[in-house]
mmCIF file of C-alpha atoms and ligand atoms in Angstrom:
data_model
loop_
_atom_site.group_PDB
_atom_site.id
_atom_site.type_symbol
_atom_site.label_atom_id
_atom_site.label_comp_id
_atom_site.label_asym_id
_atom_site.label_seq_id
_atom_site.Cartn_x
_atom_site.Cartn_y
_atom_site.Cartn_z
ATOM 1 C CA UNK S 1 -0.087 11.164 -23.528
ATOM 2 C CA UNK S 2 2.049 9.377 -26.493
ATOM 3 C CA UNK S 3 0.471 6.405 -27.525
ATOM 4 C CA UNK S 4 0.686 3.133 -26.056
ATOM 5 C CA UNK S 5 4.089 1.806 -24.953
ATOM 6 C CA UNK S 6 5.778 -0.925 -22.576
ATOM 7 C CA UNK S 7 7.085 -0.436 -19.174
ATOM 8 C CA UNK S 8 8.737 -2.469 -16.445
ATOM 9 C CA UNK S 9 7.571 -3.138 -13.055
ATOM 10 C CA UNK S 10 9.410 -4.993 -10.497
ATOM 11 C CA UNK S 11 7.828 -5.164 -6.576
ATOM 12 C CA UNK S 12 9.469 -6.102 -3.540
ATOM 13 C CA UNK S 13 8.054 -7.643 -0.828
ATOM 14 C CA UNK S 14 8.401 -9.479 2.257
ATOM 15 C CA UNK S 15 7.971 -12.943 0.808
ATOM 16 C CA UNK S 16 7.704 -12.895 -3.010
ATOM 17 C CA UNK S 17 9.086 -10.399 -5.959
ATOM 18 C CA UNK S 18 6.654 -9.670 -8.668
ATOM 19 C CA UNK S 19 8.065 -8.471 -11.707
ATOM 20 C CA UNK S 20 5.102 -7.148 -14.778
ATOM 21 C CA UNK S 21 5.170 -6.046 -18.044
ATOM 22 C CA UNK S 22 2.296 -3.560 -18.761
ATOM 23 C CA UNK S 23 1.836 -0.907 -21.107
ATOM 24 C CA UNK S 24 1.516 2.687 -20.337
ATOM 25 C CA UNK S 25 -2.042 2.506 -20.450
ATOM 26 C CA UNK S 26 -1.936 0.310 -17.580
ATOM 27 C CA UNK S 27 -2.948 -3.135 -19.759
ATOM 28 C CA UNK S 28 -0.896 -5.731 -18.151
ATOM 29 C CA UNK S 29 0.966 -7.534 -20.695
ATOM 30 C CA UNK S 30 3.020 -10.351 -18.356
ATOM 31 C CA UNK S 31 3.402 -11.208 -14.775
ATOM 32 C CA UNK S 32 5.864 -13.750 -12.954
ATOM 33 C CA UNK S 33 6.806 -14.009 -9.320
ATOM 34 C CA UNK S 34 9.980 -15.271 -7.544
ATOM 35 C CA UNK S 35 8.053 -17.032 -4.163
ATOM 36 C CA UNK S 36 10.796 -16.116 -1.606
ATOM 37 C CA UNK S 37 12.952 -14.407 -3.633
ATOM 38 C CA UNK S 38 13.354 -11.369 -1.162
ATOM 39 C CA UNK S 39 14.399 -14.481 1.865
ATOM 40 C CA UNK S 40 17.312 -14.790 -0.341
ATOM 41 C CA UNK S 41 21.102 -12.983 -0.294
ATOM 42 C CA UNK S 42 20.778 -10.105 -2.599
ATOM 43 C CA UNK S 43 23.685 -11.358 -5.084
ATOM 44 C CA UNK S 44 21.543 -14.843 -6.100
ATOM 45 C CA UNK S 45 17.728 -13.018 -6.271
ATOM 46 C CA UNK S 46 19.353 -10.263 -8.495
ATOM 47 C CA UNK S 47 20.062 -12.139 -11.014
ATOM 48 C CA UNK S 48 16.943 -13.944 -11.127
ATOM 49 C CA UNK S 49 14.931 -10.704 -11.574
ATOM 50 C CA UNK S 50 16.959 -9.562 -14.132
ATOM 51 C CA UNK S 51 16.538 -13.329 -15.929
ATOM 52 C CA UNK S 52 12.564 -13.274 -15.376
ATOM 53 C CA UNK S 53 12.493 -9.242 -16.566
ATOM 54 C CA UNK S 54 14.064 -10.664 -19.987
ATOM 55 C CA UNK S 55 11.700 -13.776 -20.317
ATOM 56 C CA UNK S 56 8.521 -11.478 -20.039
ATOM 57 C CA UNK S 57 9.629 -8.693 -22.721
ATOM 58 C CA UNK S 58 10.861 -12.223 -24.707
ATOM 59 C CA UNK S 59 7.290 -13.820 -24.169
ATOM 60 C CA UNK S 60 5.633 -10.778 -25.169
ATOM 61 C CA UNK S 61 7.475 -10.889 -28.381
ATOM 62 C CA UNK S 62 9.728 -7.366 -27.658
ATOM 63 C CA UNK S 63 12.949 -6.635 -27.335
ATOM 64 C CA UNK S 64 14.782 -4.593 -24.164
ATOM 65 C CA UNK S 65 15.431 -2.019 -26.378
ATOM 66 C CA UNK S 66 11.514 -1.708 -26.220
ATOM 67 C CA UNK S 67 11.054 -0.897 -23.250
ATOM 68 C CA UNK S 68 10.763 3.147 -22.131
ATOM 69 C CA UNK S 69 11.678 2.318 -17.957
ATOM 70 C CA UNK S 70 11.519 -0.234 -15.273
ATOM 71 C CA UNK S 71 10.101 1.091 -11.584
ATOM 72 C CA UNK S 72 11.144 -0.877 -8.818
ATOM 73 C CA UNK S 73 9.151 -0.498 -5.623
ATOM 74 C CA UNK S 74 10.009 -1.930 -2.044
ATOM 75 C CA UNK S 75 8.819 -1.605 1.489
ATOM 76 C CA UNK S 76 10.622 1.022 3.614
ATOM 77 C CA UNK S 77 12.746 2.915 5.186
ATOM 78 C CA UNK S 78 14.470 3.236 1.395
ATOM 79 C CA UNK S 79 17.513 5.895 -0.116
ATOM 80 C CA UNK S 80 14.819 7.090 -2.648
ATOM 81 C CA UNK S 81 17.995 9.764 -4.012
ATOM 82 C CA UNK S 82 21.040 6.910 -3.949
ATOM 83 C CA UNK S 83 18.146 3.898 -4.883
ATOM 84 C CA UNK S 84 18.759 1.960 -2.182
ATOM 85 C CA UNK S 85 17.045 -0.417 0.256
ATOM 86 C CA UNK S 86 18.759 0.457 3.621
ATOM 87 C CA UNK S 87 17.068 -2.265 5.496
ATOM 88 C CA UNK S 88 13.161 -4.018 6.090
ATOM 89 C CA UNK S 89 12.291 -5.683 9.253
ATOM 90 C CA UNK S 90 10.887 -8.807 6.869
ATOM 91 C CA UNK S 91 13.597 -8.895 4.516
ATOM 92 C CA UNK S 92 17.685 -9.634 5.018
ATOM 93 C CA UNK S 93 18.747 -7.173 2.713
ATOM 94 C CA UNK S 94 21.083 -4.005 3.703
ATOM 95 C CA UNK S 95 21.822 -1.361 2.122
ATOM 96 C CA UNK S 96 21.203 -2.571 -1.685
ATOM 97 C CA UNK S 97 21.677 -0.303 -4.885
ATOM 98 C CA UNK S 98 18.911 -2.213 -6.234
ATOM 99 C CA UNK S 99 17.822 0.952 -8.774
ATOM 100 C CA UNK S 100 21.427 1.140 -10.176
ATOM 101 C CA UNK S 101 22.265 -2.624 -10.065
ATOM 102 C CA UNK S 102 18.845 -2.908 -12.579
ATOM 103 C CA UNK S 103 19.874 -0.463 -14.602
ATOM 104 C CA UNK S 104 22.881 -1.334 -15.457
ATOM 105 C CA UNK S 105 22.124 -5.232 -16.049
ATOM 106 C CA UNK S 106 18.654 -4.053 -18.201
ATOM 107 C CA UNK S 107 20.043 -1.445 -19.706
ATOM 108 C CA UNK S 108 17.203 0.985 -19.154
ATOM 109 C CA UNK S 109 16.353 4.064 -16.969
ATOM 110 C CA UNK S 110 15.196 2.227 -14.073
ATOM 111 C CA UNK S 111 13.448 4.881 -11.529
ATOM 112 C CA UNK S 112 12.489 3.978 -7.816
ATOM 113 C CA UNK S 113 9.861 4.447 -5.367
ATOM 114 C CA UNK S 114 8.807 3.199 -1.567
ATOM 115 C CA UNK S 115 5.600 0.952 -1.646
ATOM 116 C CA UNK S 116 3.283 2.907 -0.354
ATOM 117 C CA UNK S 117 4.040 6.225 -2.494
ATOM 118 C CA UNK S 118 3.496 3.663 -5.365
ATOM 119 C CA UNK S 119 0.298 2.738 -4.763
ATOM 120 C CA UNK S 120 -0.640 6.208 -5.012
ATOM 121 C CA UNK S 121 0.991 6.629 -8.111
ATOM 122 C CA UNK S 122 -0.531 3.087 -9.712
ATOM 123 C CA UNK S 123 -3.937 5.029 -8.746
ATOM 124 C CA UNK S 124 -3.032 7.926 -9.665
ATOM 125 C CA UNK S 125 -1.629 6.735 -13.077
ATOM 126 C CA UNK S 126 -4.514 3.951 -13.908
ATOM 127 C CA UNK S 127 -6.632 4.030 -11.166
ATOM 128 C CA UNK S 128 -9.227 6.029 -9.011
ATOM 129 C CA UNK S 129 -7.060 8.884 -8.979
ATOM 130 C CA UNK S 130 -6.584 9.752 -12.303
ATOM 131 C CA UNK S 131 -6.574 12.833 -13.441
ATOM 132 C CA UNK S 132 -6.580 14.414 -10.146
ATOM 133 C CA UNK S 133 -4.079 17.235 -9.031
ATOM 134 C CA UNK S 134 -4.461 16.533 -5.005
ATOM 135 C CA UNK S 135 -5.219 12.839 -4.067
ATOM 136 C CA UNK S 136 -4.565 10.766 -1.079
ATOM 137 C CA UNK S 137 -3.875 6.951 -0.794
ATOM 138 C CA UNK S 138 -4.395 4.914 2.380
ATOM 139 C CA UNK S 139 -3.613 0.937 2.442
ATOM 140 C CA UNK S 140 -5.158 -0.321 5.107
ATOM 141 C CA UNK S 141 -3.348 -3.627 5.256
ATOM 142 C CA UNK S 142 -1.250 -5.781 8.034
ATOM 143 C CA UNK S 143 -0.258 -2.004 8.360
ATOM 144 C CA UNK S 144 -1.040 1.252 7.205
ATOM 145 C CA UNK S 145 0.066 3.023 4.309
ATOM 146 C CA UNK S 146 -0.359 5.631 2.296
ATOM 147 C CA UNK S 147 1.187 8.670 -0.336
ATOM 148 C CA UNK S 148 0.166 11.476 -1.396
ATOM 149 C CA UNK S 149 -0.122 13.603 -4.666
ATOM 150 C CA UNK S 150 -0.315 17.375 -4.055
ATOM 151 C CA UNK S 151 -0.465 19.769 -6.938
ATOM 152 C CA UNK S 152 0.009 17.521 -9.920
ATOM 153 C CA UNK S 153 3.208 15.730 -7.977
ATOM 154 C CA UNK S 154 4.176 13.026 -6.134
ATOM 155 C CA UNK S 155 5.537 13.969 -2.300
ATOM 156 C CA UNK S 156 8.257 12.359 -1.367
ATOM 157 C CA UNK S 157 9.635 15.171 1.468
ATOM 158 C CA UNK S 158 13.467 15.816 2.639
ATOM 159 C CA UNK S 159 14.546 11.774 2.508
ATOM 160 C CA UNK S 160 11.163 9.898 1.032
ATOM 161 C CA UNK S 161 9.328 9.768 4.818
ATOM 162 C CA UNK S 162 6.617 12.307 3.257
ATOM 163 C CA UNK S 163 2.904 10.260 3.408
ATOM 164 C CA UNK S 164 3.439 7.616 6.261
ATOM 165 C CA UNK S 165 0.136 8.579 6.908
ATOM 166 C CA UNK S 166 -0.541 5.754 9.138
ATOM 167 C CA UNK S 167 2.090 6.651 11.958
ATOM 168 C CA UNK S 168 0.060 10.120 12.901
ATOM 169 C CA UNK S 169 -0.222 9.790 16.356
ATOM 170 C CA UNK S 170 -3.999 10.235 17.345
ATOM 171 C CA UNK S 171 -4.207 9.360 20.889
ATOM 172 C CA UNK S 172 -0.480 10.349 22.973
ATOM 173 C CA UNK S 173 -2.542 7.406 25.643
ATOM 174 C CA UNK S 174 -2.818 5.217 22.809
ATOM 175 C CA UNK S 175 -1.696 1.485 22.404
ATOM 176 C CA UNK S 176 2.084 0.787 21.318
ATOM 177 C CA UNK S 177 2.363 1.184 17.822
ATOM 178 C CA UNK S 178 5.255 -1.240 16.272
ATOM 179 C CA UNK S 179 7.426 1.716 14.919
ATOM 180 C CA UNK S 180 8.237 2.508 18.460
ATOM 181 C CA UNK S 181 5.776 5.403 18.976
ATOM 182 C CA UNK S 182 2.136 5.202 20.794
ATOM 183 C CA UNK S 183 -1.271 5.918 19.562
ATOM 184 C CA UNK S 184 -0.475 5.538 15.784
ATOM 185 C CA UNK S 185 -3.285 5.066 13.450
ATOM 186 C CA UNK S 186 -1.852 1.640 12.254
ATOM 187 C CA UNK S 187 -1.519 0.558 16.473
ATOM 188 C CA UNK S 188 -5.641 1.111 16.162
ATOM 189 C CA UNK S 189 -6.675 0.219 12.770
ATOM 190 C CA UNK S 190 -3.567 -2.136 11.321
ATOM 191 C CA UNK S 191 -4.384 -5.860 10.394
ATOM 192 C CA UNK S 192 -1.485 -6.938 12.314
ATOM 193 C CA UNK S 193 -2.777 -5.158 15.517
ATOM 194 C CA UNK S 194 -6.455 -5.180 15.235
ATOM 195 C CA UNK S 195 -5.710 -9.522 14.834
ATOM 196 C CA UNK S 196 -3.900 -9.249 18.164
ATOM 197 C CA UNK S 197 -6.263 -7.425 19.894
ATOM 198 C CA UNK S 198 -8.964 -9.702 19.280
ATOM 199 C CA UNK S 199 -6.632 -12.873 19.982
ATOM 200 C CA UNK S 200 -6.564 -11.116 23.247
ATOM 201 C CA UNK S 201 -10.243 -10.753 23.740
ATOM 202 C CA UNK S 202 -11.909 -13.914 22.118
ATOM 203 C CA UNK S 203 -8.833 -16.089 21.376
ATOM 204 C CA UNK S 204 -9.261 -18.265 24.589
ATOM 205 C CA UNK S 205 -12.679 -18.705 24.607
ATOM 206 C CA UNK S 206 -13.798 -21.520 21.773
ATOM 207 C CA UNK S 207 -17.027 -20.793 22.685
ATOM 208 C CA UNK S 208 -17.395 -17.289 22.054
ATOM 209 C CA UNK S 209 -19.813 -16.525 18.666
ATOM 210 C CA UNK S 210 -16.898 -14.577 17.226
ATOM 211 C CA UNK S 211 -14.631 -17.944 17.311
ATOM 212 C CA UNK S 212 -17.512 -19.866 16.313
ATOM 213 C CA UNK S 213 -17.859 -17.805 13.138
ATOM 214 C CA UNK S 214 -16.907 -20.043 9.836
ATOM 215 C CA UNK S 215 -14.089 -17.578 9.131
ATOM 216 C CA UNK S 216 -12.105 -18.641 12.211
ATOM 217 C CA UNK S 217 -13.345 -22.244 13.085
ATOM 218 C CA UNK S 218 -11.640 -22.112 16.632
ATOM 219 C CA UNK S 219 -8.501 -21.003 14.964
ATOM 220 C CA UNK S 220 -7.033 -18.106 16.796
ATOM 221 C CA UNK S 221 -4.467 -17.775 13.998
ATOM 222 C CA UNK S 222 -7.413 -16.906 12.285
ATOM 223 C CA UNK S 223 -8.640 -13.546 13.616
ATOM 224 C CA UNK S 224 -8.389 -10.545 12.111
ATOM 225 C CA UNK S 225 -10.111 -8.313 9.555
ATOM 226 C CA UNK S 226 -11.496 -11.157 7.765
ATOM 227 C CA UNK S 227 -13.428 -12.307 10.869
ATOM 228 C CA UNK S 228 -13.857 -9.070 11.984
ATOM 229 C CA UNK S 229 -15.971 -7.708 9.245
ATOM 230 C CA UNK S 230 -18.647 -10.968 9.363
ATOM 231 C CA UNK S 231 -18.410 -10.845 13.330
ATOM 232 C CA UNK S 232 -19.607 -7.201 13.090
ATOM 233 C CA UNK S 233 -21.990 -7.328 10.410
ATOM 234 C CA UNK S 234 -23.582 -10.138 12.282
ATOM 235 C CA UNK S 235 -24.382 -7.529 14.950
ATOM 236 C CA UNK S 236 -21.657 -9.830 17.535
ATOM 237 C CA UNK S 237 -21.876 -6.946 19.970
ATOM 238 C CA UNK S 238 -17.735 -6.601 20.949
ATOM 239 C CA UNK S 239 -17.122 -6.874 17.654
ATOM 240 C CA UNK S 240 -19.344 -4.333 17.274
ATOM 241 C CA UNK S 241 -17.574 -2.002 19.443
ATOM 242 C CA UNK S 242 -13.712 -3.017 17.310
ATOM 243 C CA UNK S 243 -15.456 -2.030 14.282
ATOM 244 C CA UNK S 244 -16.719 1.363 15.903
ATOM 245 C CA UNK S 245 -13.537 2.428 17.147
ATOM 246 C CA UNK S 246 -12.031 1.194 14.035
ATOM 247 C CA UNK S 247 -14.330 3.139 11.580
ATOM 248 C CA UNK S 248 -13.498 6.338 14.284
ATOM 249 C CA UNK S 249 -10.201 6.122 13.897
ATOM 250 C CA UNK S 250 -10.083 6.058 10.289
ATOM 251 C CA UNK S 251 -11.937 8.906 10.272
ATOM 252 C CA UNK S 252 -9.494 11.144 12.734
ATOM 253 C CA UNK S 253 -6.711 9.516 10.633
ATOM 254 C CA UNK S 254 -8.644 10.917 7.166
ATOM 255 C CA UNK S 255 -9.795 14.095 9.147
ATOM 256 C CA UNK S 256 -6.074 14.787 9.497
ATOM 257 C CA UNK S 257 -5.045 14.100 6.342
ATOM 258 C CA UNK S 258 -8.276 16.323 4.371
ATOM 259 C CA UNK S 259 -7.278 19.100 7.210
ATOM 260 C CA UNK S 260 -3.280 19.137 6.238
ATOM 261 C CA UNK S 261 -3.891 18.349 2.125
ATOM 262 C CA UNK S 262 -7.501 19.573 1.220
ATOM 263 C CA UNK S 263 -7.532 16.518 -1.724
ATOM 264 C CA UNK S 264 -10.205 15.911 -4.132
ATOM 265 C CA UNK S 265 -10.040 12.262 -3.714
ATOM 266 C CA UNK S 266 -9.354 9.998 -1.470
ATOM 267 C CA UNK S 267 -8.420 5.812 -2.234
ATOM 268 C CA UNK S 268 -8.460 3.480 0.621
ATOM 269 C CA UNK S 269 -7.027 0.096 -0.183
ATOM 270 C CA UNK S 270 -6.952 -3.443 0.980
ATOM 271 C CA UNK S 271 -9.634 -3.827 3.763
ATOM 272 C CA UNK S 272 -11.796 -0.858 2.538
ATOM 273 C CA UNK S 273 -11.964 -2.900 -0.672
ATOM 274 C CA UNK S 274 -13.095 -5.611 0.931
ATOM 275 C CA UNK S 275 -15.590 -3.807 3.370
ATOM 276 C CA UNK S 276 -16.676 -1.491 1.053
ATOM 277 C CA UNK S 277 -19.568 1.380 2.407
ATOM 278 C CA UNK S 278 -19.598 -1.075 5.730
ATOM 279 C CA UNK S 279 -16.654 1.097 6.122
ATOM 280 C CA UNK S 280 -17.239 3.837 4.128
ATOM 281 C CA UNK S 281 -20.594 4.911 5.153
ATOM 282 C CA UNK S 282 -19.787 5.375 9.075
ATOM 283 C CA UNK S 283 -16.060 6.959 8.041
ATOM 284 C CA UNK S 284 -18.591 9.409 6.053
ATOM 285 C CA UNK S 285 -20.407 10.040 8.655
ATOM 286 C CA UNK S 286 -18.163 10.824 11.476
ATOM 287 C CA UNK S 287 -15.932 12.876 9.394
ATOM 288 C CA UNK S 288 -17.660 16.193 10.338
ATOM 289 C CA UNK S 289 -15.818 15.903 13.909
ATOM 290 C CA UNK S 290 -12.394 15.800 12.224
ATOM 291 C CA UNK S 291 -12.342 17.645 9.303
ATOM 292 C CA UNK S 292 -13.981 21.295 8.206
ATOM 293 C CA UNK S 293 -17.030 20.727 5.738
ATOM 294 C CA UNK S 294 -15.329 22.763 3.092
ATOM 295 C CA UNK S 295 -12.256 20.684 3.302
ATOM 296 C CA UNK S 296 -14.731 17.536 3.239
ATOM 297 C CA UNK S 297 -17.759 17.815 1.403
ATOM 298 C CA UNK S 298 -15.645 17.885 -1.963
ATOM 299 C CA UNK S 299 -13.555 15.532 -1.051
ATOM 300 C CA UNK S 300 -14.408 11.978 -2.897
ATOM 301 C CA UNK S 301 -13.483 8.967 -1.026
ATOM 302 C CA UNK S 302 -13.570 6.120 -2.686
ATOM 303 C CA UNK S 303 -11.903 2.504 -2.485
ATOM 304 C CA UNK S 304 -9.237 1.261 -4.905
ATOM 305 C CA UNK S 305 -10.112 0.157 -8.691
ATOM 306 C CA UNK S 306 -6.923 -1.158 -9.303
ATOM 307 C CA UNK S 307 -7.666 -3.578 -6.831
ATOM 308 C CA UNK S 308 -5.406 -6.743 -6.237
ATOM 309 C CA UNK S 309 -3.939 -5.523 -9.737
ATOM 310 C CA UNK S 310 -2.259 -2.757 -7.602
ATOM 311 C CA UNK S 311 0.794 -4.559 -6.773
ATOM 312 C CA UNK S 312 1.076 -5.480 -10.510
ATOM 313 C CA UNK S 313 0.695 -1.695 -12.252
ATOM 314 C CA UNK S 314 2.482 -0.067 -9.127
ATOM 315 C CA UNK S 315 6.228 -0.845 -10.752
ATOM 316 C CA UNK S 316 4.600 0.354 -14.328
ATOM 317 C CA UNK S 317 3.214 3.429 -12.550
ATOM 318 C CA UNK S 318 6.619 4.451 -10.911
ATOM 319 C CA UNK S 319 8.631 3.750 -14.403
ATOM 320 C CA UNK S 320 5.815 6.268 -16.188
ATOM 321 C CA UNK S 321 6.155 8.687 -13.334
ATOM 322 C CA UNK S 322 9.565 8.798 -13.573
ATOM 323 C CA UNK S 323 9.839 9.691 -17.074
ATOM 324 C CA UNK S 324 7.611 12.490 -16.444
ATOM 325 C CA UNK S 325 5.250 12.565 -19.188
HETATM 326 ZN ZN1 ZN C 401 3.518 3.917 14.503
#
């Protein structure tokens, strides 16, 4: 590894754009967000990222010439070969050349990546997975994503689908997933689904202990993971049984994913982080029905250390993959 130098990152998502300076050994130099900016038309939010890119390298007392790459990351379905968004259910965007647009208004390589593969690289790059020639990461999050690094490389597969680990179908009876299919992973174990499920169980009974909890406050709007976890620590007994079947089905979802990739590591984001071995302990345990030992037992799973910083270093971490150093 050269010694330390300044990269670009600029994130996409649903409701804000985050756009970081960091250097390539992951120290975060400068950090802005455009609230909304991805609500806008393309042709005005462009503009602005290019504007903010310039103000950080400014702030930071570089130049553009400074800086070795930008990587741009956005949510799915993405032209990871053209650099193009071809269209996100939260976002009005079609069919942007947002990699070539960058480049040519920054002036640098600019190098692109889907969200989730970039959280595995910002892992893999700064994080829990570094140094590691076969890792897996899983973002357990309003849905479920993931990427995966298999001998010493990204995989990105025949059009960037490679790693949507959390649309393997583990039950063909299971409940409708939102990406059209049944019995995903993310249709058990995503935020957005596990929140409606228990809006359908507690949500119109005030009185029940899991609405009572100070996390919700009677507020089914309020239900979710973040309820979940106290409800079932607090021994509530159906939210007992949701954090079972949850911890189960992260460990078929895992099983699969040790069985098909034998890594050596294994990061679970977003909830795990904030459940920690609540999680990680049963998924352990149960892991022996989905997965061989020897696949397994080396097999570290651990949760993110980038933490909320992920977001932040996973632009950085797609600009430093891309240069391939
Ligand atoms: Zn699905």
């Amino acid at each position: 590894m050269p010694s330390s130098f300044p990269l670009l990152g600029i994130d996409i998502g649903g409701t804000k754009i985050a756009v970081c300076l960091a250097d390539s050994s992951g120290k975060i130099l400068g950090n802005e967000r455009i609230i909304g900016g991805s609500q806008t038309r393309y042709e005005e939010t462009l503009p602005r990222m290019v504007e903010l890119a310039h103000k950080l390298v400014a702030d930071a007392g570089l130049a553009m010439a400074d800086i070795r790459a930008c990587g741009v990351t956005s949510p799915g379905p993405v032209d990871l070969a053209k650099g193009v968004i071809i269209r996100s259910p939260n976002m009005p965007w079609r069919n942007v050349a947002l990699r070539d647009d960058l480049a040519r208004e920054l002036k640098r390589p600019v190098f692109f990546d889907n969200d989730a593969n970039a959280g595995m690289l910002a892992e893999w790059v700064f994080g829990a997975a570094k140094g590691a020639q076969n890792a897996l990461y899983v973002t357990l999050s309003t849905g479920i994503g993931g990427g995966v690094v298999t001998e010493g490389r990204i995989l990105h597969g025949v059009n960037g689908n490679a790693g949507e680990i959390g649309h393997v179908v583990l039950d063909i009876n299971g409940p409708k997933c939102g990406c059209g299919m049944s019995g995903c992973w993310e249709a058990y174990c995503g935020g957005l689904n596990v929140m409606k499920r228990m809006q359908a169980q507690f949500g119109g009974n005030p009185d029940h202990p899991v609405m009572r909890l100070p996390e919700v406050g009677g507020a089914p709007e309020k239900l979710g993971y973040p309820a979940l976890i106290p409800a079932a620590k607090a021994g509530i007994p159906e939210a007992v049984a949701m954090w079972d079947e949850i911890c189960l089905r992260t460990a078929q979802g895992l099983g699969v994913m040790i069985m098909t990739y034998n890594p050596e590591v294994i990061v679970l984001g977003t909830v795990a982080l904030h459940a920690g071995d609540f999680l990680l302990n049963p998924v352990r345990e149960l892991l022996p029905r989905f997965a061989w030992s020897e696949s397994s037992r080396p097999c570290r799973i651990t949760t993110s250390a980038l933490g909320l910083h992920i977001g932040e270093l996973a632009g950085p971490a797609v600009a430093l993959n891309g240069l391939n150093l």
